[in-house]
Short mmCIF file of C-alpha atoms and ligand atoms in Angstrom, two decimals:
data_model
loop_
_atom_site.label_atom_id
_atom_site.label_comp_id
_atom_site.label_asym_id
_atom_site.label_seq_id
_atom_site.Cartn_x
_atom_site.Cartn_y
_atom_site.Cartn_z
CA MET I 163 3.71 16.32 -28.53
CA LEU I 164 2.97 19.97 -29.27
CA ILE I 165 2.18 21.96 -26.13
CA ARG I 166 0.67 25.40 -26.69
CA GLN I 167 2.09 28.17 -24.46
CA PRO I 168 -0.33 30.62 -22.75
CA ALA I 169 1.09 33.43 -24.93
CA ASP I 170 -0.19 31.61 -28.05
CA LEU I 171 -3.75 31.43 -26.76
CA PRO I 172 -6.39 34.11 -27.40
CA PRO I 173 -8.01 35.35 -24.10
CA SER I 174 -11.31 33.68 -25.12
CA GLU I 175 -9.63 30.26 -24.88
CA ILE I 176 -8.21 30.74 -21.39
CA THR I 177 -10.53 29.28 -18.74
CA PRO I 178 -10.75 31.29 -15.49
CA GLU I 179 -9.20 29.39 -12.57
CA ARG I 180 -12.49 29.23 -10.61
CA ILE I 181 -14.18 27.48 -13.55
CA TRP I 182 -11.44 24.96 -14.24
CA ARG I 183 -11.21 24.13 -10.55
CA GLN I 184 -14.97 23.48 -10.51
CA ARG I 185 -14.66 21.40 -13.66
CA ARG I 186 -11.81 19.39 -12.18
CA HIS I 187 -13.84 18.61 -9.06
CA TRP I 188 -16.76 17.62 -11.20
CA VAL I 189 -14.61 15.35 -13.36
CA GLN I 190 -13.19 13.74 -10.24
CA ALA I 191 -16.64 13.25 -8.76
CA VAL I 192 -17.93 11.67 -11.96
CA ALA I 193 -14.84 9.48 -12.17
CA ALA I 194 -15.45 8.33 -8.61
CA VAL I 195 -19.09 7.47 -9.31
CA GLY I 196 -18.01 5.65 -12.46
CA LEU I 197 -15.45 3.80 -10.45
CA LEU I 198 -18.00 2.75 -7.86
CA ALA I 199 -20.38 1.66 -10.58
CA GLY I 200 -17.60 -0.14 -12.44
CA THR I 201 -16.45 -2.14 -9.46
CA GLY I 202 -19.90 -2.55 -7.96
CA ALA I 203 -18.37 -1.17 -4.76
CA ARG I 204 -21.73 -0.54 -3.13
CA ALA I 205 -22.24 -4.16 -2.15
CA GLN I 206 -18.99 -6.03 -2.56
CA ASN I 207 -19.63 -7.71 0.73
CA PRO I 208 -23.14 -7.08 2.06
CA THR I 209 -21.99 -7.60 5.66
CA ALA I 210 -19.04 -5.18 5.52
CA ALA I 211 -19.29 -1.60 6.82
CA ARG I 212 -19.06 1.14 4.19
CA LEU I 213 -15.94 3.28 4.33
CA PRO I 214 -16.10 5.95 1.67
CA GLY I 215 -13.22 8.31 0.92
CA ARG I 216 -13.01 11.48 -1.12
CA PRO I 217 -11.50 10.82 -4.56
CA SER I 218 -7.81 11.61 -4.79
CA PRO I 219 -5.95 13.20 -7.70
CA LEU I 220 -3.19 10.68 -6.93
CA SER I 221 -5.36 7.84 -8.23
CA THR I 222 -4.52 5.94 -11.41
CA MET I 223 -7.27 6.00 -14.05
CA GLU I 224 -6.77 2.27 -14.75
CA LYS I 225 -9.72 -0.02 -14.25
CA PRO I 226 -9.75 -1.64 -10.81
CA THR I 227 -9.22 -5.38 -10.63
CA PRO I 228 -12.44 -7.21 -9.68
CA TYR I 229 -12.99 -7.28 -5.91
CA LYS I 230 -13.38 -11.04 -5.93
CA LEU I 231 -9.87 -11.59 -7.28
CA VAL I 232 -8.20 -9.12 -4.92
CA THR I 233 -9.89 -10.72 -1.92
CA GLU I 234 -9.46 -14.35 -2.97
CA TYR I 235 -5.88 -14.34 -4.31
CA VAL I 236 -4.04 -13.14 -1.26
CA ASN I 237 -0.67 -13.18 0.49
CA PHE I 238 -0.93 -13.21 4.28
CA TYR I 239 1.53 -15.85 5.40
CA GLU I 240 0.35 -15.86 9.01
CA PHE I 241 -2.68 -17.78 7.68
CA GLY I 242 -0.86 -20.03 5.21
CA THR I 243 1.22 -19.79 2.05
CA GLU I 244 -1.50 -20.78 -0.43
CA LYS I 245 -3.37 -17.83 -1.94
CA ASP I 246 -6.73 -19.15 -0.75
CA ASP I 247 -5.64 -19.85 2.86
CA PRO I 248 -6.10 -16.25 4.15
CA PRO I 249 -9.62 -15.70 2.70
CA ARG I 250 -10.70 -19.09 4.04
CA LEU I 251 -9.18 -18.76 7.50
CA ALA I 252 -8.72 -15.10 8.48
CA PRO I 253 -12.45 -14.19 8.62
CA ARG I 254 -12.99 -17.10 11.05
CA THR I 255 -10.17 -16.41 13.48
CA LEU I 256 -8.77 -12.87 13.22
CA ARG I 257 -10.39 -10.63 15.88
CA LEU I 258 -10.52 -6.96 14.88
CA ARG I 259 -11.82 -5.40 18.13
CA PRO I 260 -10.41 -4.25 20.42
CA TRP I 261 -7.39 -3.20 18.29
CA THR I 262 -4.48 -1.07 19.43
CA LEU I 263 -1.71 0.46 17.36
CA VAL I 264 1.28 1.45 19.49
CA VAL I 265 3.37 4.29 18.05
CA ASP I 266 6.61 4.86 19.94
CA GLY I 267 10.42 5.10 19.78
CA GLU I 268 12.01 8.36 18.72
CA VAL I 269 8.92 10.56 19.08
CA ARG I 270 7.95 13.34 21.48
CA LYS I 271 4.36 12.11 21.81
CA PRO I 272 4.27 8.30 21.90
CA ARG I 273 0.69 7.03 21.76
CA ARG I 274 -1.46 3.93 21.89
CA PHE I 275 -4.18 4.51 19.34
CA ASP I 276 -7.34 2.50 19.52
CA LEU I 277 -8.90 1.92 16.13
CA GLU I 278 -11.64 4.52 16.61
CA ASP I 279 -9.04 7.25 17.35
CA LEU I 280 -7.01 6.17 14.38
CA LEU I 281 -9.99 6.29 12.02
CA LYS I 282 -10.72 9.86 13.12
CA LEU I 283 -7.18 11.20 12.84
CA ALA I 284 -7.53 12.50 9.26
CA ALA I 285 -10.00 12.62 6.35
CA MET I 286 -10.39 9.38 4.40
CA GLU I 287 -9.35 9.40 0.75
CA GLU I 288 -9.91 6.86 -1.96
CA ARG I 289 -6.66 6.13 -3.77
CA VAL I 290 -6.70 3.82 -6.75
CA TYR I 291 -3.18 2.39 -6.86
CA ARG I 292 -1.37 -0.31 -8.79
CA LEU I 293 0.03 -2.98 -6.46
CA ARG I 294 2.94 -5.01 -7.85
CA CYS I 295 3.75 -8.17 -5.95
CA VAL I 296 7.33 -9.45 -5.98
CA GLU I 297 5.92 -12.70 -7.42
CA ALA I 298 5.33 -10.82 -10.70
CA TRP I 299 1.57 -10.36 -10.55
CA SER I 300 -0.17 -7.04 -10.14
CA ALA I 301 -3.59 -5.58 -9.39
CA VAL I 302 -5.32 -2.20 -9.36
CA VAL I 303 -7.10 -1.52 -6.08
CA PRO I 304 -9.19 1.41 -4.80
CA TRP I 305 -7.79 1.70 -1.26
CA VAL I 306 -9.32 3.92 1.43
CA GLY I 307 -7.14 5.63 4.00
CA TYR I 308 -5.05 8.73 4.64
CA PRO I 309 -1.37 9.57 4.25
CA LEU I 310 0.84 7.98 6.90
CA ALA I 311 2.39 11.47 7.13
CA GLU I 312 -0.70 12.54 9.13
CA LEU I 313 0.04 10.01 11.86
CA ILE I 314 3.74 10.90 11.80
CA LYS I 315 2.86 14.56 12.36
CA ALA I 316 0.66 13.67 15.33
CA VAL I 317 3.45 11.91 17.28
CA GLU I 318 6.20 14.50 16.58
CA PRO I 319 9.33 12.52 15.65
CA THR I 320 12.60 13.60 17.27
CA GLY I 321 15.72 14.45 15.27
CA ASN I 322 16.97 10.88 15.81
CA ALA I 323 14.07 9.30 13.91
CA ARG I 324 15.53 8.15 10.59
CA TYR I 325 13.49 5.01 9.90
CA LEU I 326 10.15 3.48 10.85
CA GLU I 327 9.77 -0.15 11.83
CA PHE I 328 6.34 -1.69 11.31
CA THR I 329 5.27 -4.75 13.29
CA THR I 330 2.15 -6.72 12.52
CA LEU I 331 0.02 -8.97 14.71
CA ALA I 332 1.49 -12.35 15.66
CA ASP I 333 -0.98 -14.30 17.78
CA PRO I 334 -0.86 -18.09 17.36
CA GLN I 335 -4.43 -18.33 18.69
CA GLN I 336 -5.66 -16.28 15.74
CA MET I 337 -3.09 -17.11 13.07
CA PRO I 338 -2.62 -20.82 12.37
CA ASN I 339 0.54 -20.57 10.26
CA LEU I 340 2.67 -18.99 12.97
CA ARG I 341 3.64 -22.59 13.72
CA SER I 342 5.59 -22.71 10.50
CA SER I 343 9.00 -21.16 10.10
CA VAL I 344 8.41 -19.94 6.55
CA LEU I 345 9.08 -16.38 7.79
CA LYS I 346 10.44 -14.85 10.95
CA TRP I 347 7.46 -13.73 13.10
CA PRO I 348 6.17 -11.23 13.85
CA TYR I 349 6.12 -9.91 10.28
CA THR I 350 8.13 -6.71 10.29
CA GLU I 351 8.85 -4.11 7.64
CA GLY I 352 10.67 -0.82 7.44
CA LEU I 353 10.68 2.51 5.58
CA ARG I 354 13.07 5.44 5.59
CA MET I 355 11.53 8.61 7.08
CA ASP I 356 11.21 10.39 3.73
CA GLU I 357 9.52 7.32 2.21
CA ALA I 358 7.11 7.08 5.14
CA GLN I 359 6.27 10.79 4.89
CA HIS I 360 5.81 10.69 1.12
CA PRO I 361 2.23 11.67 0.16
CA LEU I 362 1.73 8.38 -1.72
CA THR I 363 2.32 6.25 1.39
CA LEU I 364 -1.13 5.37 2.67
CA LEU I 365 -2.28 4.18 6.08
CA THR I 366 -5.12 2.05 4.86
CA PHE I 367 -8.40 1.01 6.47
CA GLY I 368 -10.58 0.05 3.54
CA MET I 369 -10.87 -0.92 -0.10
CA TYR I 370 -13.63 -0.68 -2.73
CA GLY I 371 -15.54 1.70 -0.45
CA GLU I 372 -15.73 -0.77 2.47
CA VAL I 373 -13.64 -1.62 5.53
CA LEU I 374 -10.74 -3.96 4.73
CA PRO I 375 -11.65 -7.63 4.60
CA HIS I 376 -9.78 -9.67 7.24
CA GLN I 377 -7.52 -11.32 4.67
CA ASN I 378 -6.40 -8.02 3.13
CA GLY I 379 -4.90 -6.73 6.35
CA ALA I 380 -7.81 -5.56 8.51
CA PRO I 381 -8.21 -3.41 10.43
CA VAL I 382 -5.22 -1.29 9.39
CA ARG I 383 -2.35 -1.83 6.95
CA LEU I 384 0.19 0.02 4.93
CA VAL I 385 0.11 0.58 1.16
CA VAL I 386 3.34 1.78 -0.48
CA PRO I 387 2.56 1.68 -4.21
CA TRP I 388 6.05 2.12 -5.70
CA LYS I 389 7.49 -0.82 -3.75
CA TYR I 390 6.91 -4.55 -4.05
CA GLY I 391 3.73 -5.59 -2.25
CA PHE I 392 5.50 -7.17 0.70
CA LYS I 393 6.42 -3.70 2.03
CA SER I 394 2.68 -3.10 2.52
CA ALA I 395 2.47 -4.73 5.96
CA LYS I 396 -0.95 -5.97 7.07
CA SER I 397 -2.74 -5.84 10.43
CA LEU I 398 -0.34 -3.36 12.04
CA VAL I 399 0.09 -3.34 15.81
CA ARG I 400 3.20 -1.20 16.25
CA ILE I 401 5.10 1.57 14.49
CA ARG I 402 8.46 2.36 16.06
CA PHE I 403 10.62 5.33 15.04
CA VAL I 404 14.28 4.31 15.10
CA GLU I 405 17.73 5.59 14.24
CA LYS I 406 19.11 2.47 12.55
CA GLN I 407 17.78 0.81 9.41
CA PRO I 408 15.48 -2.03 10.55
CA VAL I 409 15.74 -5.53 9.06
CA ASN I 410 12.46 -6.81 7.63
CA SER I 411 11.13 -10.38 7.86
CA TRP I 412 11.95 -11.15 4.22
CA GLN I 413 15.55 -9.96 4.57
CA GLN I 414 15.93 -12.10 7.68
CA SER I 415 14.53 -15.19 5.97
CA ALA I 416 16.27 -14.82 2.58
CA PRO I 417 18.95 -12.11 2.69
CA ASN I 418 20.23 -13.04 -0.78
CA GLU I 419 16.75 -12.45 -2.29
CA TYR I 420 15.32 -9.41 -0.49
CA GLY I 421 16.78 -6.03 0.39
CA PHE I 422 15.55 -3.12 2.48
CA PHE I 423 14.30 -0.78 -0.25
CA SER I 424 12.40 -3.23 -2.49
CA ASN I 425 11.47 -0.57 -5.03
CA VAL I 426 9.74 -2.06 -8.06
CA ASN I 427 12.54 -2.29 -10.62
CA PRO I 428 12.20 -4.21 -13.89
CA THR I 429 15.99 -4.13 -14.40
CA VAL I 430 16.87 -5.98 -11.20
CA ASP I 431 15.75 -9.59 -11.38
CA HIS I 432 14.79 -11.66 -8.39
CA PRO I 433 17.50 -14.35 -8.12
CA ARG I 434 14.88 -16.95 -9.11
CA TRP I 435 12.84 -15.09 -11.76
CA SER I 436 12.72 -12.02 -13.99
CA GLN I 437 10.98 -8.85 -12.82
CA ALA I 438 10.75 -7.39 -16.36
CA THR I 439 7.06 -8.21 -16.89
CA GLU I 440 3.99 -8.97 -14.82
CA ARG I 441 0.61 -10.63 -15.05
CA ARG I 442 -2.39 -8.48 -14.07
CA LEU I 443 -4.86 -10.44 -11.94
CA GLY I 444 -7.90 -11.25 -14.05
CA GLU I 445 -6.00 -11.24 -17.33
CA ASP I 446 -5.39 -14.98 -17.48
CA GLY I 447 -5.70 -17.40 -20.34
CA LEU I 448 -3.66 -18.32 -23.36
CA LEU I 449 -4.07 -14.98 -25.12
CA ALA I 450 -3.38 -12.80 -22.09
CA ARG I 451 -0.40 -10.57 -22.64
CA ARG I 452 2.11 -9.95 -19.90
CA ARG I 453 2.58 -6.27 -19.15
CA PRO I 454 5.99 -4.67 -18.97
CA THR I 455 6.78 -3.78 -15.37
CA LEU I 456 7.39 -0.06 -14.89
CA MET I 457 10.21 1.45 -12.85
CA PHE I 458 8.86 2.35 -9.40
CA ASN I 459 5.64 0.66 -10.55
CA GLY I 460 4.89 3.73 -12.68
CA TYR I 461 5.23 6.21 -9.79
CA GLY I 462 8.73 7.38 -10.80
CA GLU I 463 7.70 10.97 -11.43
CA GLN I 464 6.63 11.26 -7.81
CA VAL I 465 9.31 9.20 -6.04
CA ALA I 466 12.50 8.90 -8.14
CA SER I 467 13.99 11.97 -6.44
CA LEU I 468 14.00 10.11 -3.10
CA TYR I 469 16.73 7.86 -4.51
CA ALA I 470 18.81 10.40 -6.45
CA GLY I 471 22.45 9.34 -6.47
CA MET I 472 21.74 5.83 -5.09
CA ASP I 473 22.81 2.73 -6.99
CA LEU I 474 19.48 0.89 -7.13
CA ARG I 475 21.20 -2.33 -8.26
CA LYS I 476 23.05 -2.38 -4.97
CA PHE I 477 20.26 -0.99 -2.80
CA TYR I 478 17.44 -3.19 -4.11
N1 LIG U 697 1.60 -8.52 5.76
C1 LIG U 697 1.65 -9.53 6.65
N2 LIG U 697 1.47 -9.27 7.95
N3 LIG U 697 1.87 -10.83 6.26
C2 LIG U 697 2.09 -11.14 4.95
O1 LIG U 697 2.31 -12.32 4.62
N4 LIG U 697 2.27 -10.34 2.65
C3 LIG U 697 2.73 -9.20 1.84
C4 LIG U 697 1.93 -7.93 2.12
N5 LIG U 697 1.71 -7.76 3.54
C5 LIG U 697 2.06 -10.11 3.97
C6 LIG U 697 1.79 -8.78 4.43
C7 LIG U 697 2.73 -9.48 0.41
S1 LIG U 697 3.88 -10.61 -0.14
C8 LIG U 697 1.89 -8.86 -0.47
S2 LIG U 697 2.05 -9.07 -2.15
C9 LIG U 697 0.81 -7.97 0.02
O2 LIG U 697 0.71 -7.98 1.43
C10 LIG U 697 -0.48 -8.46 -0.58
O3 LIG U 697 -1.55 -7.67 -0.21
P1 LIG U 697 -3.01 -8.10 -0.70
O4 LIG U 697 -3.07 -9.60 -0.55
O5 LIG U 697 -3.97 -7.40 0.14
O6 LIG U 697 -3.06 -7.72 -2.13
#
């Protein structure tokens, strides 16, 4: 591709910064309206509260997957292992208020946030991200939240904080599948500090302009778009800053299949299936093409430097 240098351009073709900034905002605003119109976000669920966010330049321009698919084809093992168990059961039994998120461990200011405090901690953004599940399907979802880095700043980690351990709700009264031993409960996940502080890592409260549906991890979840979907822990109740690398529920249940990092990587197969391609939700049928899976789920430009020098075949 030929890229013209500023020196090659006559002054009449150079747009003043104030004007291009205005134009960029306008383009983003129009894109956001188009997005809302395209997904019908205004009334996805007439009973859900609206949760708008300002459009983010970190959004993908791909078309969001229909709301119905993202909310009806769901992994939330605490409610069952079939995709339609969580949408059927979670809205009936999962109680969202009162909700507390405990943030503790290696921090100077440990805190118990109630949901209202958490919602007010930083400005909401809408981030349209690709989500790639380890089961080789993917979706494009307009999430609403703010960078986890904002919460990290608020609790002031100590010098010993090298990892974060995320714990999600495990209440057998609310979650019928805790009886089963399909995973080790509570569901836990982990991130390295630099991954958790990365601007793409989103503490998420909503999707498609509304608060999260119960089955998608209400009232607060993580979204880490360059990692397999299971790193995006749902219905968070605790974030602990620790010195040692935590072990997540999937590693505990199947250590030969799941590692700590779980970066999307088409060159490292799951022991039971290939990760080279994926099926986008909604693109079913005989003629549907499978898409090639992208390294770091397409977010390599932003995150590859976090793993410079690491053998990603070994640290999968
Ligand atoms: N969080 C909890 N607490 N329990 C789960 O079973 N499943 C994970 C992740 N977070 C899961 C979870 C998996 S496997 C995926 S692919 C994503 O949630 C799916 O998120 P979505 O169903 O909202 O798309």
